[in-house]
Coordinates of N, CA and C in Angstrom, one line a residue:
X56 N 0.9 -1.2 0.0 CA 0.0 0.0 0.0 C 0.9 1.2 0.0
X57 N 0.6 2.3 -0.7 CA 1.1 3.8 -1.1 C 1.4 4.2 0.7
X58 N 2.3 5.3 0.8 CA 2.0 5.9 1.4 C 1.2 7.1 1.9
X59 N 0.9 7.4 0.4 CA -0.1 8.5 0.6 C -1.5 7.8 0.7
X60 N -1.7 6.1 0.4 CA -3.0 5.3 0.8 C -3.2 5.1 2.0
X61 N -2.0 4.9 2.9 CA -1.9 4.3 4.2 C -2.5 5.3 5.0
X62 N -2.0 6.9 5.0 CA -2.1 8.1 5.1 C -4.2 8.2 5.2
X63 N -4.1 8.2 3.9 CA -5.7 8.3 4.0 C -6.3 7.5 4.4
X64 N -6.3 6.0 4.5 CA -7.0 5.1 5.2 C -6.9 5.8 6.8
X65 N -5.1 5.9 7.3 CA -5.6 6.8 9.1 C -6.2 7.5 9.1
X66 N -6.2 8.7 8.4 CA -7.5 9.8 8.4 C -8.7 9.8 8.8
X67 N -9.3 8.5 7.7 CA -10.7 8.2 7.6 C -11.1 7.5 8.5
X68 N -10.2 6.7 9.0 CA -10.1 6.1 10.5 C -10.5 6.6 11.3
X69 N -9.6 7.5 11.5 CA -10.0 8.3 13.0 C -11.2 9.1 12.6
X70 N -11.2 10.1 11.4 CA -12.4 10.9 11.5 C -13.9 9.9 12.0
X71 N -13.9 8.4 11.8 CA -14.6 7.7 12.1 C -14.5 7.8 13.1
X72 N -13.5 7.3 13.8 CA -13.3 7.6 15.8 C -13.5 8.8 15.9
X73 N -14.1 9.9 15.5 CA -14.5 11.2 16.1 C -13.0 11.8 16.3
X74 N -12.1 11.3 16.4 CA -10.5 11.8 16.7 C -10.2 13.1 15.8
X75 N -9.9 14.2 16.0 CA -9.5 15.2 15.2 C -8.2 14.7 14.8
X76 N -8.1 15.2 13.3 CA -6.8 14.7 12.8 C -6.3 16.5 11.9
X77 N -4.8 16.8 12.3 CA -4.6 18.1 11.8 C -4.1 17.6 10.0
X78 N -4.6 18.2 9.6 CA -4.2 18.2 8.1 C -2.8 18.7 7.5
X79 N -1.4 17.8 6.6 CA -0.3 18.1 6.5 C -0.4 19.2 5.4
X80 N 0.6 20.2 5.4 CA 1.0 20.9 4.1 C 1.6 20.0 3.2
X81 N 1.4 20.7 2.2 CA 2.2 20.0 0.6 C 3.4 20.4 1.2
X82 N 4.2 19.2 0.9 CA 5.3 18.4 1.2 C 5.8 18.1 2.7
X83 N 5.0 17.8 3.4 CA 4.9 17.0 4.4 C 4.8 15.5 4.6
X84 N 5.5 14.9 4.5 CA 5.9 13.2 4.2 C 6.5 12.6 5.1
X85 N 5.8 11.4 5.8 CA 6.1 10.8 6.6 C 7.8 10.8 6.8
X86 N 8.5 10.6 7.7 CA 10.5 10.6 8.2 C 10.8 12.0 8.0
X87 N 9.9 12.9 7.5 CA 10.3 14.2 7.3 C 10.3 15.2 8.7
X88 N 11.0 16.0 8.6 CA 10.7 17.1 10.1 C 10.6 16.5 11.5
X89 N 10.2 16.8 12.2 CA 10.3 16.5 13.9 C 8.8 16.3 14.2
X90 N 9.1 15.7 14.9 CA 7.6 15.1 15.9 C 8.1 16.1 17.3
X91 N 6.5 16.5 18.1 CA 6.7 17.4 18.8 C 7.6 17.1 19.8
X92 N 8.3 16.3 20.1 CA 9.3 16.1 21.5 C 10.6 15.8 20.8
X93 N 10.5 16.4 19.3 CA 11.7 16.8 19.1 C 12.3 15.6 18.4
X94 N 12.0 14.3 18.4 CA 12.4 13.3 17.4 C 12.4 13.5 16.1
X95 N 13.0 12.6 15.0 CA 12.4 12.4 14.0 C 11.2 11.9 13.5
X96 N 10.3 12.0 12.9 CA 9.0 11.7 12.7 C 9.5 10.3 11.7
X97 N 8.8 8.8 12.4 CA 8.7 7.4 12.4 C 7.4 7.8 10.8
X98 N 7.9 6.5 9.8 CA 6.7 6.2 9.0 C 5.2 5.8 9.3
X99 N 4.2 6.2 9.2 CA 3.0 6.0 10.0 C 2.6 4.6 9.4
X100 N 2.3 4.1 11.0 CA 1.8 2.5 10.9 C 0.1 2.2 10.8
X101 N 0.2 1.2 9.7 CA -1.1 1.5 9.3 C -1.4 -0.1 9.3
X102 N -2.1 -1.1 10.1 CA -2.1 -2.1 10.0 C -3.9 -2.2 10.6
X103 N -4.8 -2.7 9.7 CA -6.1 -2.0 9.9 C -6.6 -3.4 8.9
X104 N -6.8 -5.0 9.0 CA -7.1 -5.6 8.1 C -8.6 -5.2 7.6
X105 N -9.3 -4.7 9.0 CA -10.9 -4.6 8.6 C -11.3 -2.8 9.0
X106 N -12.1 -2.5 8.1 CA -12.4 -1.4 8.2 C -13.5 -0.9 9.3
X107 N -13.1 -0.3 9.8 CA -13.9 0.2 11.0 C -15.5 0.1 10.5
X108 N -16.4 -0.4 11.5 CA -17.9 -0.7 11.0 C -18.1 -1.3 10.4
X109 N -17.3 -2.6 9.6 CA -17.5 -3.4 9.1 C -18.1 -5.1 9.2
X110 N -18.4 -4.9 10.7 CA -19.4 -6.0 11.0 C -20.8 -5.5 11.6
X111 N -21.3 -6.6 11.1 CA -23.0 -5.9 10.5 C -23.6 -6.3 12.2
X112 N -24.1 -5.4 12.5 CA -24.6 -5.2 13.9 C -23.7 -4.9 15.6
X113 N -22.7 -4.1 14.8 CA -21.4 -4.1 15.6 C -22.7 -2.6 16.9
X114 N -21.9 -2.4 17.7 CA -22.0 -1.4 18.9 C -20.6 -0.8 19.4
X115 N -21.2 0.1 19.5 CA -20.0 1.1 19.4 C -20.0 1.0 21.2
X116 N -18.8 0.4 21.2 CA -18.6 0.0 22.8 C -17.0 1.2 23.5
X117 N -17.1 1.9 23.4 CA -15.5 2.6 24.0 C -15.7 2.4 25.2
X118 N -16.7 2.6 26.3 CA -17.1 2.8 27.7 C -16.4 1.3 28.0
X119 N -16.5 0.4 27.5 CA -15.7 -1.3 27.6 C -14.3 -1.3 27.6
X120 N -13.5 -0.6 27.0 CA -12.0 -0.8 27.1 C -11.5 0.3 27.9
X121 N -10.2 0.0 28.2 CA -9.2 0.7 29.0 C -8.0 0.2 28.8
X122 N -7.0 1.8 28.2 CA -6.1 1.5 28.4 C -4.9 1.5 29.6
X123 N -4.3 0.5 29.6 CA -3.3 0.2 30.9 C -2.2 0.8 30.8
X124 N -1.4 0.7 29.8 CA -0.1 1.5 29.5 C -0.3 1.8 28.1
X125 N 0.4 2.8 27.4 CA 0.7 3.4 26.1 C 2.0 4.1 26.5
X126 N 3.5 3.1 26.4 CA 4.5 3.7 26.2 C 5.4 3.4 25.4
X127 N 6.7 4.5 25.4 CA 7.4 3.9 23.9 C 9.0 3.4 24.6
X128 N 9.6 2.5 24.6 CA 10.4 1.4 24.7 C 11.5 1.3 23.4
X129 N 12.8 1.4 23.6 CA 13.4 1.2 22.7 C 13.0 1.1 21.2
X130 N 12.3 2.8 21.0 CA 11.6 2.6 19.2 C 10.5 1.6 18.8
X131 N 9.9 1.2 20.7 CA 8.7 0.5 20.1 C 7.5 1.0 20.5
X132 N 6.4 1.8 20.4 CA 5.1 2.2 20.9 C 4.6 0.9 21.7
X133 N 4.5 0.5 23.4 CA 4.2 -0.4 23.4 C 2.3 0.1 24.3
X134 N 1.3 -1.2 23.8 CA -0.1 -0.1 24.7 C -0.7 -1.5 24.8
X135 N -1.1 -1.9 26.0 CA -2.3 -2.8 26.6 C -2.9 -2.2 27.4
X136 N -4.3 -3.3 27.3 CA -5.2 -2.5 28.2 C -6.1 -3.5 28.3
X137 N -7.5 -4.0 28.7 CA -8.4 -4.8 29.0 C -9.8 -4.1 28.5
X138 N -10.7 -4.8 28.1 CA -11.7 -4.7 27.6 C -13.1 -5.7 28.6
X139 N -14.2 -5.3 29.1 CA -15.1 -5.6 29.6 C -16.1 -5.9 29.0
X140 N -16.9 -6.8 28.8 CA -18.3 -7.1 28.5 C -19.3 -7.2 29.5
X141 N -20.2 -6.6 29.2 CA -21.0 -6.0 29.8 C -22.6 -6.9 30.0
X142 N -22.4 -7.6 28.6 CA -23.8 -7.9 27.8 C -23.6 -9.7 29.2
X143 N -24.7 -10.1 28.6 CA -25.1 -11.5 29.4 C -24.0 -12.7 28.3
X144 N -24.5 -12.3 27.0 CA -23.9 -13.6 25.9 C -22.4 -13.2 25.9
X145 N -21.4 -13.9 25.2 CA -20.4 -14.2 24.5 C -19.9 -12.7 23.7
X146 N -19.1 -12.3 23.4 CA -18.9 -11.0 23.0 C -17.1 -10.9 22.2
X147 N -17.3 -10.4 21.3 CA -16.2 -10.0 20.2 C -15.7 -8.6 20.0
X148 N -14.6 -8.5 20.4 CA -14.3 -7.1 19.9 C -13.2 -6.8 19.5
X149 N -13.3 -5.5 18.6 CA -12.4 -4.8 17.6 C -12.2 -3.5 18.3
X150 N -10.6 -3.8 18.5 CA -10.0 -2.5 19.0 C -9.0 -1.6 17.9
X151 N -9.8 -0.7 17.4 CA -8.6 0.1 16.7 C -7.8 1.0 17.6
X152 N -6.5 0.8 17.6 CA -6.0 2.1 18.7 C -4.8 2.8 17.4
X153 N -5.2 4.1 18.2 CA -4.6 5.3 17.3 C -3.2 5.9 18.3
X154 N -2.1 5.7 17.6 CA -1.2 6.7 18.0 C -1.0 7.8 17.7
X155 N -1.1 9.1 18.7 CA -1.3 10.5 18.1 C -0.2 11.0 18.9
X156 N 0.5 11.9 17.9 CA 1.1 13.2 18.0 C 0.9 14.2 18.1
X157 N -0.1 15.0 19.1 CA -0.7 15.8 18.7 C -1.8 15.7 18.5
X158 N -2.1 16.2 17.6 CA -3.0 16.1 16.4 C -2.9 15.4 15.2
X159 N -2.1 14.6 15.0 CA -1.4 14.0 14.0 C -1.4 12.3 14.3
X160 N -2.1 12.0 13.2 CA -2.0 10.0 13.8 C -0.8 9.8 13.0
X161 N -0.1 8.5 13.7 CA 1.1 8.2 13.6 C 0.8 7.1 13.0
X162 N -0.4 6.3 13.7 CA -0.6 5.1 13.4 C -1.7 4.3 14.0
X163 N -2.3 3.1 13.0 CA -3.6 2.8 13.7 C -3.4 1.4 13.8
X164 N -3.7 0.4 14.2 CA -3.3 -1.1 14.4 C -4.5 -1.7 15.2
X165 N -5.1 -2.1 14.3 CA -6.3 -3.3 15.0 C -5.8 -4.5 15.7
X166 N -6.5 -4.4 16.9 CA -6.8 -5.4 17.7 C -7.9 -6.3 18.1
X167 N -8.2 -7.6 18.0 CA -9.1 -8.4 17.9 C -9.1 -9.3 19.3
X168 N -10.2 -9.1 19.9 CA -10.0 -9.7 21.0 C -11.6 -10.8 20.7
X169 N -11.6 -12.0 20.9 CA -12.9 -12.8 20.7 C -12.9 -13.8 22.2
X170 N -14.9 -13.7 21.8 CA -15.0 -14.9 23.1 C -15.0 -14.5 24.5
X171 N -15.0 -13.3 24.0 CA -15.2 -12.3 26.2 C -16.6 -12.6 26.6
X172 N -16.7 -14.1 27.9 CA -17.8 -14.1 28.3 C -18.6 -13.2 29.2
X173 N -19.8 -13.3 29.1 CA -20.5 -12.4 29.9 C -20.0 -11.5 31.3
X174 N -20.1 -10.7 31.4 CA -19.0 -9.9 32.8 C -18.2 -10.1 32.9
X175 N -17.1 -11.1 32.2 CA -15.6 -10.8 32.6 C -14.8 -10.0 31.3
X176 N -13.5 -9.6 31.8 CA -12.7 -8.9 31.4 C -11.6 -9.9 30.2
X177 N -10.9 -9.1 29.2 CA -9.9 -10.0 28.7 C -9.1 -9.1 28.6
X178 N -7.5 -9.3 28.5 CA -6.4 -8.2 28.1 C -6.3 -8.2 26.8
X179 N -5.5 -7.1 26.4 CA -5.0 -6.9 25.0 C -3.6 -6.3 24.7
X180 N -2.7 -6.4 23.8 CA -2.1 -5.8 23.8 C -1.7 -5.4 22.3
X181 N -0.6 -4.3 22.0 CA 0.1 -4.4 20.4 C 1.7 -3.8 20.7
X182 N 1.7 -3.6 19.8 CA 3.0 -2.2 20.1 C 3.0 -1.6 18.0
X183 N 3.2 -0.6 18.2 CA 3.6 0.1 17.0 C 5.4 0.0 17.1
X184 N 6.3 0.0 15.3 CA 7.3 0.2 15.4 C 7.3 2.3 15.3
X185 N 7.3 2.7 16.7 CA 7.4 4.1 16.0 C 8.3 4.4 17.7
X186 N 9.0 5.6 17.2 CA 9.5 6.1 18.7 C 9.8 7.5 19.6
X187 N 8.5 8.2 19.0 CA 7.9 9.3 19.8 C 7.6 9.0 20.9
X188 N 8.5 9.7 22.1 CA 8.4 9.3 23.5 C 7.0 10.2 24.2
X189 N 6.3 10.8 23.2 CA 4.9 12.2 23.9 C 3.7 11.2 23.1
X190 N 3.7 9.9 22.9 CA 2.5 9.6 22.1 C 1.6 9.4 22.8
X191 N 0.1 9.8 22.8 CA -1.2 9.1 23.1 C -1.7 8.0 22.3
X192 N -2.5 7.0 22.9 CA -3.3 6.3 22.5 C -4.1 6.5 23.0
X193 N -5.5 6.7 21.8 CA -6.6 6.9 21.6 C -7.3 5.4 20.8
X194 N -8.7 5.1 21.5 CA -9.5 3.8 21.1 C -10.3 4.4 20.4
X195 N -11.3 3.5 19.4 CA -12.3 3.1 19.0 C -12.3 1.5 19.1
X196 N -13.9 1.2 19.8 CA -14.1 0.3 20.4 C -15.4 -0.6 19.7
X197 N -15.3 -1.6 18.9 CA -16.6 -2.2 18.0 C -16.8 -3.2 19.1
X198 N -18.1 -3.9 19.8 CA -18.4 -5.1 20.4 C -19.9 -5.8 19.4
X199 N -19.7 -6.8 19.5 CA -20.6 -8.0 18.5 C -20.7 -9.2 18.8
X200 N -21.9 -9.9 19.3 CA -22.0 -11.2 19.2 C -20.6 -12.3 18.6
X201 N -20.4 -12.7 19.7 CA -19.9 -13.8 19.0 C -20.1 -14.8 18.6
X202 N -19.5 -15.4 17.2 CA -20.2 -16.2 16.2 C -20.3 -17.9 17.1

């Protein structure tokens, strides 16, 4: 995938997660210029197999997850956190988490957690290769029947 594809798939991402995303000037390209804490700016990670709202009767669940840590480690973004089900049945969920700069996603990387029975909890984790030591992670939270 392009970089200027990868680029717009995060955009549309996040504008999905309601997440403000600042818009680059012409010639603003990912390894280029400084990330606010003064790094070099990391190629933005885009690893997203399914498109946000892509499963048919999904619920938009954020009030379910929590993140535990979002820190960066030897040039790696590392972020876990646990996710709750709430519902009585069996429960599936899609965690897209957004690394932001700012106002600036870095990067988005789906996480699939399945099989969270009724009231208990499951962990999750990922890491991004990026190494802005000021990043947030920011969720969007899909929950769905499990098949």
């Amino acid at each position: 995938m392009s970089t200027s594809r990868r680029v717009a798939v995060a955009a549309a991402a996040v504008v999905v997660a309601a997440t403000a995303v600042a818009c680059s000037g012409p010639g603003d390209e990912p390894g280029e210029g400084t990330a606010g804490s003064g790094a070099a700016i990391d190629e933005k990670v885009i690893n997203m197999p399914d498109q946000p709202g892509s499963v048919e009767d999904y619920e938009g669940a954020r009030d379910d997850a929590e993140v535990g840590a979002c820190e960066s480690h030897d040039g790696v973004l590392q972020v876990e956190g646990t996710v709750t089900n709430p519902e009585s049945d069996d429960q599936d969920y899609r965690v897209y988490v957004s690394a932001m700069d700012g106002n600036e996603t870095m990067g988005i990387i789906q996480v699939d957690i399945t099989g969270v029975a009724g009231g208990d909890a499951a962990e999750w984790r990922t890491e991004f290769p990026l190494s802005g030591v000021d990043l947030d992670c920011v969720l969007r939270v899909e929950r769905f029947a499990s098949q």
